[in-house]
Every structure is written in C-alpha cells, then in structure tokens.
Coordinates of C-alpha atoms in Angstrom, one line a residue:
X16 CA 77.0 -16.7 81.3
X17 CA 78.9 -17.5 78.5
X18 CA 81.4 -20.5 78.5
X19 CA 85.1 -19.9 78.2
X20 CA 85.0 -21.5 74.7
X21 CA 82.4 -19.2 73.5
X22 CA 84.1 -16.1 74.8
X23 CA 87.3 -17.1 72.9
X24 CA 85.3 -17.0 69.6
X25 CA 84.5 -13.2 70.0
X26 CA 87.3 -11.0 68.7
X27 CA 87.8 -7.7 69.9
X28 CA 87.1 -6.3 66.5
X29 CA 84.0 -7.9 66.3
X30 CA 82.9 -6.9 69.5
X31 CA 83.8 -3.1 68.7
X32 CA 81.8 -3.6 65.5
X33 CA 78.6 -5.0 67.3
X34 CA 78.8 -2.5 69.9
X35 CA 79.1 0.4 67.5
X36 CA 76.3 -0.9 65.8
X37 CA 74.0 -1.3 68.8
X38 CA 74.9 2.4 69.8
X39 CA 73.9 3.6 66.5
X40 CA 70.7 1.8 65.9
X41 CA 69.6 0.5 69.5
X42 CA 66.2 -0.3 68.2
X43 CA 67.1 -3.2 65.7
X44 CA 66.3 -6.4 66.3
X45 CA 69.3 -9.2 66.5
X46 CA 68.1 -10.4 62.9
X47 CA 68.0 -6.7 61.6
X48 CA 71.2 -6.1 63.3
X49 CA 72.8 -9.2 61.7
X50 CA 71.6 -8.0 58.2
X51 CA 72.7 -4.4 58.7
X52 CA 76.3 -5.4 59.4
X53 CA 76.3 -7.8 56.5
X54 CA 75.2 -4.8 54.5
X55 CA 78.0 -3.0 55.7
X56 CA 80.6 -5.8 54.5
X57 CA 81.1 -7.2 58.0
X58 CA 80.7 -11.2 58.2
X59 CA 79.3 -11.2 61.6
X60 CA 76.7 -14.2 62.4
X61 CA 73.8 -13.8 64.4
X62 CA 75.3 -15.9 67.0
X63 CA 78.2 -13.7 67.6
X64 CA 75.8 -10.7 67.9
X65 CA 74.4 -12.7 70.5
X66 CA 77.5 -13.7 72.2
X67 CA 78.3 -9.5 72.4
X68 CA 75.1 -8.8 73.8
X69 CA 76.1 -11.4 76.6
X70 CA 78.9 -9.1 77.4
X71 CA 76.4 -6.4 78.3
X72 CA 73.8 -8.5 80.1
X73 CA 74.7 -11.8 81.6
X74 CA 72.1 -14.8 81.6
X75 CA 69.7 -13.3 79.0
X76 CA 68.0 -15.8 76.7
X77 CA 68.1 -13.3 73.7
X78 CA 66.4 -15.6 71.7
X79 CA 63.2 -15.8 74.1
X80 CA 62.7 -12.1 75.1
X81 CA 60.3 -10.1 73.6
X82 CA 61.3 -7.6 70.9
X83 CA 60.0 -4.5 73.3
X84 CA 62.3 -6.1 76.3
X85 CA 65.2 -6.7 74.0
X86 CA 64.9 -2.9 72.9
X87 CA 64.5 -1.6 76.4
X88 CA 67.5 -3.3 77.5
X89 CA 69.7 -1.7 74.9
X90 CA 68.3 1.6 75.4
X91 CA 68.8 1.5 79.1
X92 CA 72.7 0.3 78.4
X93 CA 73.1 3.2 75.9
X94 CA 71.3 5.9 77.9
X95 CA 73.3 5.0 81.0
X96 CA 76.7 5.5 78.8
X97 CA 75.5 8.4 77.4
X98 CA 74.8 10.2 80.4
X99 CA 77.8 9.3 82.1
X100 CA 79.6 10.7 79.2
X101 CA 77.6 13.8 79.2
X102 CA 78.0 14.3 83.1
X103 CA 80.9 12.5 84.5
X104 CA 83.6 11.9 81.9
X105 CA 86.3 14.7 82.7
X106 CA 86.8 17.2 80.0
X107 CA 90.6 17.2 80.4
X108 CA 91.4 13.5 80.1
X109 CA 94.6 11.5 80.6
X110 CA 96.0 7.9 80.6
X111 CA 94.0 6.7 83.5
X112 CA 90.7 8.4 82.5
X113 CA 89.1 5.3 81.1
X114 CA 90.2 3.0 83.9
X115 CA 88.6 5.4 86.2
X116 CA 85.5 5.7 84.3
X117 CA 85.2 2.0 84.3
X118 CA 85.9 1.7 88.0
X119 CA 82.8 4.0 88.5
X120 CA 80.8 1.5 86.2
X121 CA 82.1 -1.5 87.9
X122 CA 81.4 -0.1 91.5
X123 CA 77.7 0.3 89.9
X124 CA 77.9 -3.3 88.6
X125 CA 77.8 -2.2 85.2
X126 CA 80.2 -3.7 82.4
X127 CA 83.2 -2.1 81.3
X128 CA 83.2 -0.1 78.0
X129 CA 86.1 0.4 75.6
X130 CA 87.9 3.7 74.9
X131 CA 87.0 3.3 71.6
X132 CA 83.3 2.7 72.5
X133 CA 83.5 6.1 74.6
X134 CA 84.9 7.9 71.8
X135 CA 82.3 6.6 69.2
X136 CA 79.6 7.4 71.6
X137 CA 81.1 11.0 72.1
X138 CA 81.2 11.3 68.4
X139 CA 77.4 10.5 67.9
X140 CA 76.6 12.9 70.8
X141 CA 78.8 15.7 69.4
X142 CA 80.5 15.9 72.5
X143 CA 84.1 14.9 71.4
X144 CA 86.9 17.2 72.0
X145 CA 86.1 20.8 73.5
X146 CA 82.4 20.4 72.7
X147 CA 81.8 18.2 76.2
X148 CA 82.6 21.1 78.1
X149 CA 80.4 23.4 75.9
X150 CA 77.6 20.8 75.9
X151 CA 77.7 21.3 79.8
X152 CA 77.8 25.0 79.7
X153 CA 74.9 24.9 77.3
X154 CA 72.8 22.5 79.4
X155 CA 73.5 24.8 82.6
X156 CA 72.8 28.3 80.8
X157 CA 70.4 27.1 77.9
X158 CA 71.6 29.9 75.6
X159 CA 72.8 30.3 72.2
X160 CA 76.4 29.5 71.3
X161 CA 78.3 31.4 68.5
X162 CA 81.3 29.0 68.4
X163 CA 79.0 25.6 68.1
X164 CA 76.9 24.5 64.9
X165 CA 73.1 25.4 65.4
X166 CA 72.3 21.9 64.5
X167 CA 74.6 20.2 67.0
X168 CA 72.8 22.8 69.7
X169 CA 69.4 21.6 68.4
X170 CA 70.4 17.8 69.2
X171 CA 71.5 18.7 72.6
X172 CA 68.4 20.9 73.1
X173 CA 66.4 17.9 72.6
X174 CA 68.2 15.7 75.0
X175 CA 67.4 18.6 77.6
X176 CA 63.7 18.7 76.5
X177 CA 63.0 15.2 76.5
X178 CA 64.5 14.8 79.9
X179 CA 61.9 17.3 81.5
X180 CA 59.1 16.5 78.7
X181 CA 55.6 15.9 80.7
X182 CA 54.7 12.3 80.1
X183 CA 51.0 13.2 80.1
X184 CA 51.4 15.1 77.1
X185 CA 52.5 12.2 74.9
X186 CA 50.0 10.4 72.9
X187 CA 52.0 8.2 70.2
X188 CA 55.4 8.2 68.7
X189 CA 54.0 9.7 65.5
X190 CA 52.9 13.0 67.5
X191 CA 56.3 12.8 69.5
X192 CA 58.4 15.0 66.7
X193 CA 55.7 17.7 66.7
X194 CA 55.8 17.7 70.6
X195 CA 59.5 18.5 70.6
X196 CA 59.5 20.9 68.0
X197 CA 56.8 23.0 69.7
X198 CA 58.6 22.9 72.9
X199 CA 61.9 23.8 71.1
X200 CA 60.6 26.7 69.5
X201 CA 59.2 27.8 73.2
X202 CA 62.3 27.5 74.6
X203 CA 64.9 28.1 72.1
X204 CA 63.1 30.7 69.9
X205 CA 66.3 32.3 68.2
X206 CA 68.1 29.0 67.8
X207 CA 64.8 27.8 66.1
X208 CA 64.9 30.7 63.4
X209 CA 68.7 29.7 62.9
X210 CA 68.1 26.3 62.1
X211 CA 64.9 26.9 60.2
X212 CA 63.3 23.8 58.3
X213 CA 66.3 21.7 59.3
X214 CA 64.6 21.0 62.6
X215 CA 62.0 18.6 61.2
X216 CA 64.7 16.3 59.9
X217 CA 66.8 16.6 63.1
X218 CA 63.7 15.6 65.1
X219 CA 62.6 12.6 63.2
X220 CA 66.2 11.3 63.0
X221 CA 66.4 12.0 66.8
X222 CA 62.9 10.1 67.5
X223 CA 63.9 7.2 65.2
X224 CA 67.0 6.5 66.9
X225 CA 65.5 6.0 70.2
X226 CA 62.1 5.2 69.8
X227 CA 60.8 2.1 67.3
X228 CA 58.1 2.9 64.7
X229 CA 54.7 1.5 65.9
X230 CA 55.6 1.2 69.6
X231 CA 52.6 1.3 71.8
X232 CA 51.9 4.5 73.7
X233 CA 52.3 2.9 77.3
X234 CA 55.7 1.4 75.9
X235 CA 56.6 4.8 74.6
X236 CA 55.9 6.6 77.9
X237 CA 57.6 4.0 79.8
X238 CA 60.7 4.4 77.8
X239 CA 60.7 8.1 78.0
X240 CA 60.5 7.7 82.0
X241 CA 63.6 5.7 81.7
X242 CA 65.5 8.1 79.8
X243 CA 64.4 11.0 82.2
X244 CA 65.3 8.6 85.4
X245 CA 68.8 7.9 83.6
X246 CA 69.5 11.5 82.8
X247 CA 68.4 13.0 85.7
X248 CA 70.2 10.7 88.2
X249 CA 73.7 11.1 86.6
X250 CA 72.9 15.0 86.1
X251 CA 72.3 15.3 89.8
X252 CA 75.4 12.9 90.8
X253 CA 77.7 15.6 88.5
X254 CA 76.3 18.6 90.1
X255 CA 77.6 17.2 93.6
X256 CA 80.8 16.0 92.0
X257 CA 81.4 19.6 90.6
X258 CA 80.4 21.2 94.3
X259 CA 83.1 18.8 96.1
X260 CA 85.7 19.5 93.5
X261 CA 85.3 23.6 93.7
X262 CA 85.5 23.4 97.4
X263 CA 88.7 21.2 97.3
X264 CA 90.3 23.9 95.0
X265 CA 89.0 26.6 97.3
X266 CA 91.0 24.7 100.3
X267 CA 94.1 24.0 98.4
X268 CA 94.2 28.0 97.4
X269 CA 94.0 28.9 101.1
X270 CA 96.6 26.2 102.1
X271 CA 99.0 27.9 99.6
X272 CA 98.5 31.3 100.8
X273 CA 98.9 29.9 104.5
X274 CA 102.2 28.2 103.4
X275 CA 103.3 31.8 101.7
X276 CA 102.8 33.5 104.9
X277 CA 104.2 31.2 107.3
X278 CA 107.3 31.4 104.8
X279 CA 107.4 35.3 105.1
X280 CA 107.4 34.9 108.9
X281 CA 110.5 32.4 108.7
X282 CA 112.1 35.0 106.8
X283 CA 111.6 37.8 109.3
X284 CA 112.6 35.5 112.1
X285 CA 115.8 34.4 110.4
X286 CA 116.6 38.2 110.0
X287 CA 116.7 38.4 113.9
X288 CA 120.0 37.6 115.0
X289 CA 120.7 39.3 118.3
X290 CA 119.5 37.5 121.4
X291 CA 116.4 35.4 121.7
X292 CA 113.4 36.0 119.3
X293 CA 110.6 36.0 121.9
X294 CA 112.7 38.3 124.1
X295 CA 113.2 40.8 120.9
X296 CA 109.3 40.5 120.0
X297 CA 108.4 41.6 123.5
X298 CA 111.0 44.3 123.9
X299 CA 110.3 45.6 120.1
X300 CA 113.8 45.0 119.1
X301 CA 112.8 42.4 116.3
X302 CA 113.2 43.7 112.8
X303 CA 109.9 44.4 111.0
X304 CA 107.8 43.4 114.2
X305 CA 104.7 44.7 112.4
X306 CA 105.3 42.5 109.6
X307 CA 105.5 39.3 111.8
X308 CA 102.1 40.4 113.5
X309 CA 100.3 41.0 110.3
X310 CA 101.7 37.7 108.9
X311 CA 100.7 35.9 111.9
X312 CA 97.1 37.7 111.7
X313 CA 96.9 36.5 107.9
X314 CA 97.9 32.9 109.2
X315 CA 95.0 32.9 111.9
X316 CA 92.5 34.2 109.4
X317 CA 93.9 31.7 106.7
X318 CA 93.3 29.0 109.4
X319 CA 89.9 29.9 110.2
X320 CA 88.9 30.2 106.6
X321 CA 90.5 26.8 106.0
X322 CA 88.4 24.9 108.9
X323 CA 85.2 26.9 107.2
X324 CA 86.3 25.3 104.0
X325 CA 87.0 22.0 105.5
X326 CA 83.6 21.9 107.3
X327 CA 82.3 22.9 103.7
X328 CA 84.0 19.8 102.3
X329 CA 82.8 17.5 105.2
X330 CA 79.3 18.8 104.5
X331 CA 79.6 18.4 100.7
X332 CA 81.4 14.9 101.1
X333 CA 78.4 14.1 103.5
X334 CA 75.9 15.1 101.2
X335 CA 77.8 13.3 98.2
X336 CA 77.8 10.2 100.2
X337 CA 74.1 10.7 100.9
X338 CA 73.3 11.3 97.1
X339 CA 75.5 8.1 96.2
X340 CA 73.5 6.2 98.7
X341 CA 70.2 7.6 97.4
X342 CA 71.1 6.9 93.8
X343 CA 72.2 3.3 94.9
X344 CA 68.9 2.7 96.5
X345 CA 67.2 4.3 93.4
X346 CA 69.5 2.1 91.2
X347 CA 68.2 -1.0 93.5
X348 CA 64.6 0.1 93.4
X349 CA 64.9 0.4 89.7
X350 CA 66.5 -3.2 89.4
X351 CA 63.8 -4.6 91.8
X352 CA 61.0 -3.0 89.8
X353 CA 62.6 -4.3 86.9
X354 CA 62.7 -7.5 88.1
X355 CA 59.2 -7.4 89.3
X356 CA 58.0 -6.0 85.9
X357 CA 59.7 -8.7 84.0
X358 CA 58.2 -11.2 86.3
X359 CA 54.8 -9.5 85.6
X360 CA 55.5 -9.3 82.1
X361 CA 56.3 -12.9 81.5
X362 CA 53.1 -13.9 83.6
X363 CA 51.1 -11.6 81.5
X364 CA 52.8 -13.0 78.3
X365 CA 52.0 -16.4 79.2
X366 CA 48.4 -15.5 79.9
X367 CA 48.2 -13.9 76.6
X368 CA 49.8 -16.7 74.7
X369 CA 47.1 -18.8 76.6
X370 CA 44.5 -16.3 75.7
X371 CA 45.8 -16.2 72.3
X372 CA 45.5 -20.2 72.1
X373 CA 42.2 -20.0 73.4
X374 CA 41.1 -17.5 71.0
X375 CA 42.3 -19.3 68.0
X376 CA 40.5 -22.4 69.3
X377 CA 37.2 -20.4 69.5
X378 CA 37.9 -18.8 66.2
X379 CA 38.1 -22.5 64.7
X380 CA 35.1 -23.6 66.6
X381 CA 33.2 -20.6 65.5
X382 CA 34.5 -21.3 62.0
X383 CA 32.9 -24.9 62.0
X384 CA 29.9 -23.8 63.8
X385 CA 29.5 -21.2 61.1
X386 CA 30.0 -23.7 58.3
X387 CA 27.8 -26.3 60.1
X388 CA 24.9 -23.3 60.4
X389 CA 25.4 -22.2 56.9
X390 CA 24.9 -25.9 55.8
X391 CA 22.0 -26.3 57.8
X392 CA 20.6 -22.7 56.3
X393 CA 21.0 -24.3 52.9
X394 CA 19.1 -27.7 54.1
X395 CA 16.3 -25.8 55.7
X396 CA 15.9 -23.8 52.3
X397 CA 15.9 -26.9 50.5
X398 CA 13.1 -28.3 52.7
X399 CA 11.3 -24.9 52.8
X400 CA 11.3 -25.2 48.8
X401 CA 10.0 -29.0 49.3
X402 CA 7.3 -27.7 51.5
X403 CA 6.5 -25.0 49.3
X404 CA 5.9 -27.6 46.4
X405 CA 3.5 -29.7 49.0
X406 CA 0.2 -27.7 47.7
X407 CA 1.1 -28.3 44.2
X408 CA 1.9 -31.8 44.6
X409 CA -1.4 -32.6 46.7
X410 CA -3.2 -31.0 43.5
X411 CA -1.4 -33.0 41.1
X412 CA -2.1 -35.9 43.6
X413 CA -5.8 -35.2 43.5
X414 CA -6.0 -34.8 39.8
X415 CA -4.1 -38.1 39.4
X416 CA -6.7 -39.9 41.9
X417 CA -9.4 -38.6 39.6
X418 CA -7.6 -39.9 36.6
X419 CA -7.1 -42.8 38.2
X420 CA -10.5 -43.6 39.2
X421 CA -11.4 -42.7 35.8
X422 CA -9.1 -45.1 34.4
X423 CA -10.3 -47.8 37.0
X424 CA -14.0 -47.1 35.7
X425 CA -12.8 -47.3 32.1
X426 CA -10.8 -50.4 32.7
X427 CA -14.0 -51.9 34.6
X428 CA -16.2 -51.2 31.7
X429 CA -13.4 -52.7 29.2
X430 CA -13.1 -55.6 31.2
X431 CA -16.9 -56.1 31.2
X432 CA -17.0 -55.3 27.3
X433 CA -14.1 -57.9 27.0
X434 CA -16.1 -60.5 28.9
X435 CA -19.2 -60.1 26.9
X436 CA -17.0 -60.2 23.8
X437 CA -15.6 -63.4 25.2
X438 CA -18.8 -64.8 25.9
X439 CA -20.2 -63.8 22.1
X440 CA -17.3 -65.2 20.8
X441 CA -17.9 -68.6 22.5
X442 CA -21.3 -68.6 21.3
X443 CA -20.6 -67.9 17.8
X444 CA -17.9 -70.6 17.9
X445 CA -20.7 -73.2 19.6
X446 CA -23.0 -72.1 16.8
X447 CA -20.5 -72.4 14.4
X448 CA -19.7 -75.7 15.2
X449 CA -23.0 -77.0 15.0
X450 CA -23.5 -75.5 11.7
X451 CA -20.3 -77.1 10.5
X452 CA -21.7 -80.5 12.0
X453 CA -25.1 -79.9 10.0
X454 CA -23.3 -78.8 7.0
X455 CA -20.8 -82.0 7.0
X456 CA -24.0 -84.2 7.9
X457 CA -25.7 -82.8 4.8
X458 CA -22.7 -83.0 2.5
X459 CA -22.4 -86.8 3.5
X460 CA -26.1 -87.3 3.1
X461 CA -25.7 -85.8 -0.5
X462 CA -22.8 -87.8 -1.2
X463 CA -24.5 -90.9 0.0
X464 CA -27.7 -90.1 -2.2
X465 CA -25.4 -89.3 -5.3
X466 CA -23.6 -92.7 -4.8
X467 CA -26.8 -94.4 -4.4
X468 CA -28.1 -92.9 -7.6
X469 CA -25.1 -94.0 -9.4

C-alpha cells in the first residue's frame, strides 16, 4: 500500500492522464506507457505511473510481475468498468449518478472511478449521450440502426461477438481478426455490406487494443474467457435490474389508479348530505350509488393487482438477491482461482527460472565439452597423420640402418687401411733413419779420408 507521502506526490491531473492512457492502450508495459506519455508532451515519470497503478490494485509489486500478468490485471480493470458502463450506468444521468456508480463498485471491492474517466471510456466505447440506450437496444435486437454510424455499430457488434465466441475455434492472435470478420458477416450480413472494406481496419484496431502481438495461444484464450465472464456477468445482472425496475413502474401505476378511484369515491360520498351514508347506501337514497359500487370494485381489483405485482416484485427481488449472491460467489471464486493461478504461476515461474539456469549451465558445459571434443579430434587427427607416417619412417630407418652398416664397413676398411699406412710409414721412417745413419757414416768416413790424404 502506498504511504501518505507517496500519495501526495500524485496530482489529480497526473492520475487522470495515466488512467486515460491505460484505458486507451492497456497492453503497453509500464516502460512503454511512460514513453508514450512523454511522446504526448506529458512529463510523467515511471515512478508516478506505478503510483497511479497502485490506486487500481494495492500491494502489487509492479516491477517484478510478468508482462502477461500485468496486462491481464489492467484488462480486467478496464473490461469491468466497460461492462458496468454498458449495462449498469443509467441512461438518464443526474448529479448522484457517479456516486451511486462508485457505491456499487465499492460493494464489489473495486476502486472508485472519476466522472472524467467514465466519460472518457464512454467516448472510447461510442456510448456517450444517447448512444448508451442505442447500444443496449442494438445488443438486445441485433439489428441495423439507421441513426447510428455503421462503423460504430460494427465495433459494438465485435464486442457482442467476442462475448459468445467459441474458445475452441481460436488458434492464435493473428487469425483472430479473420475469425471475428467471418462471424460478423454471418450474423450481420447487411451491416457488413454497408461497412465494406473498412471492416478489416476496424477489426485489427479492436484486436490490437486488447490483445498483445505475439501472445501465446493459451494466454489469448485465457484473456478471452476473462472478457466473456465479465461481460456476461454484468449483462445478466443488468437484466435482473431491468425486471425489478419494470415491476416497480407497474406497481406505481396501479397505486396511482387506486388513489384516483378512492378520490372519486370520496367525492361521491361528500355529495350525499341527507342522513347517514351507510343507511342511504342500503336504502338506495345515495346519489350515484352505481358509481360508488363501480369505483369500489375498481379499488378491489386494483388492490388484487397490487398484491400480484407486489408478489412479482418480491419474487424479482428474491431472484435479484440470488443473482447478486451468485455473482458475488462467482466473483469470490474468480478471485480464489486467480490467487491460486497466481501462486501456481509464481511456482511455475520459479521452476522455469531454475530450469533456465540449469539449461544455461548445461549449455555452457556442452559448449566446453564440445570444444574439448573438437580439440581431441584435432589431436587424434595429428596422431593419425603421425601413425600414417610410421611405415615411411620405418622404411627410411631400414635404409638408414643399411647405410649405417655400409658406412661402418667402409669405416672399418678405412681404419685398417690407415693402420697399415701408419705401419708402412713407421717402417719407412725406420728405414730412412738407418739410411741416414749409413749416409752420415759414409760422409764422415769420406771426410776423414780426405783429411787424411791432405
């Protein structure tokens, strides 16, 4: 519930502007509604919009409820006011009409509505002024009316059609306009000819006003069932009110006739001035005796008629009481079902969120596993390529081994050759040394001999 401080922040003009916008576009989200108001030059914040919504439904966390639940709440609010205007608002209005209208709403635990909002919704429904009685006549007779614009009649017809539309025939919101048009042409063929191609635009505008684009089939059927329940409840309630009102009118008429007859009898009695009236009536000396008897018979008949009408009124009142009790019971059942649905919806939403989180975790895990698997496949491919090269490597290895063995043989041969060469060199060196020694000895001997000869 709003605090006193918050309530003071909302001016009547702000509340009027926001509620008008809600009735014109009930499927807009809070953010979209705020932007729409700004586009029309209205400086109204999102917080102010939320505060106005709290005057419709108390204790709602508007920032956390789903878009579908938000739209359903606003449509229930709007459809209820529309049905009450169409069937309960008096045709001839007076100063106390709005107060009486709000008393009825308060008895049904519904917030009060301003006179301005009632007039605005009447204008949107095209039932302002004399059109309200014309709508009720059209809804009852379902016939063409020459003094009403065919386009307006078409919009009224769609409301009547939607209230009795077979839910099982609905598939999705895209096909709803076509379904309404087919039913309209079947039930209002003459009006359909008058409207012509304009019917397509009227139908699409009617559907777009109440049913969001892209709404799921189940949610769409649920909204239409809600519309039908509200519409038919107030229609039946209005029929009970009309019966009682008619009986009271007939009763008042009989009472007026009864009073007139009694006054006529009194005048006849006043004209008798000789002796007692009863003795004159018995002796036949009363003036206009036949007139008195006739008037008394009329009074008796009027009293009987009054008793019959009184019984009829009592019966109608009893039926009305039972109907009101039934409507109240239905309303309480709807509230109970709505509460249960909200709780189930909340639980389902929590489960959905858990499933979404688990889904994201599994998706991330799957993504990681997929990447790991891809890397593993790449590694396997690399290994396979290496495995495929093994025979070639083995062949090269065998060749290399042969070359190695051949090289070893050559190396061994070279080693032996080098060893022999070294041995030969050593021998040569040894022989060279001997020769040098011998040569040196001979040279020395020669030198000695030469010296000796000298």
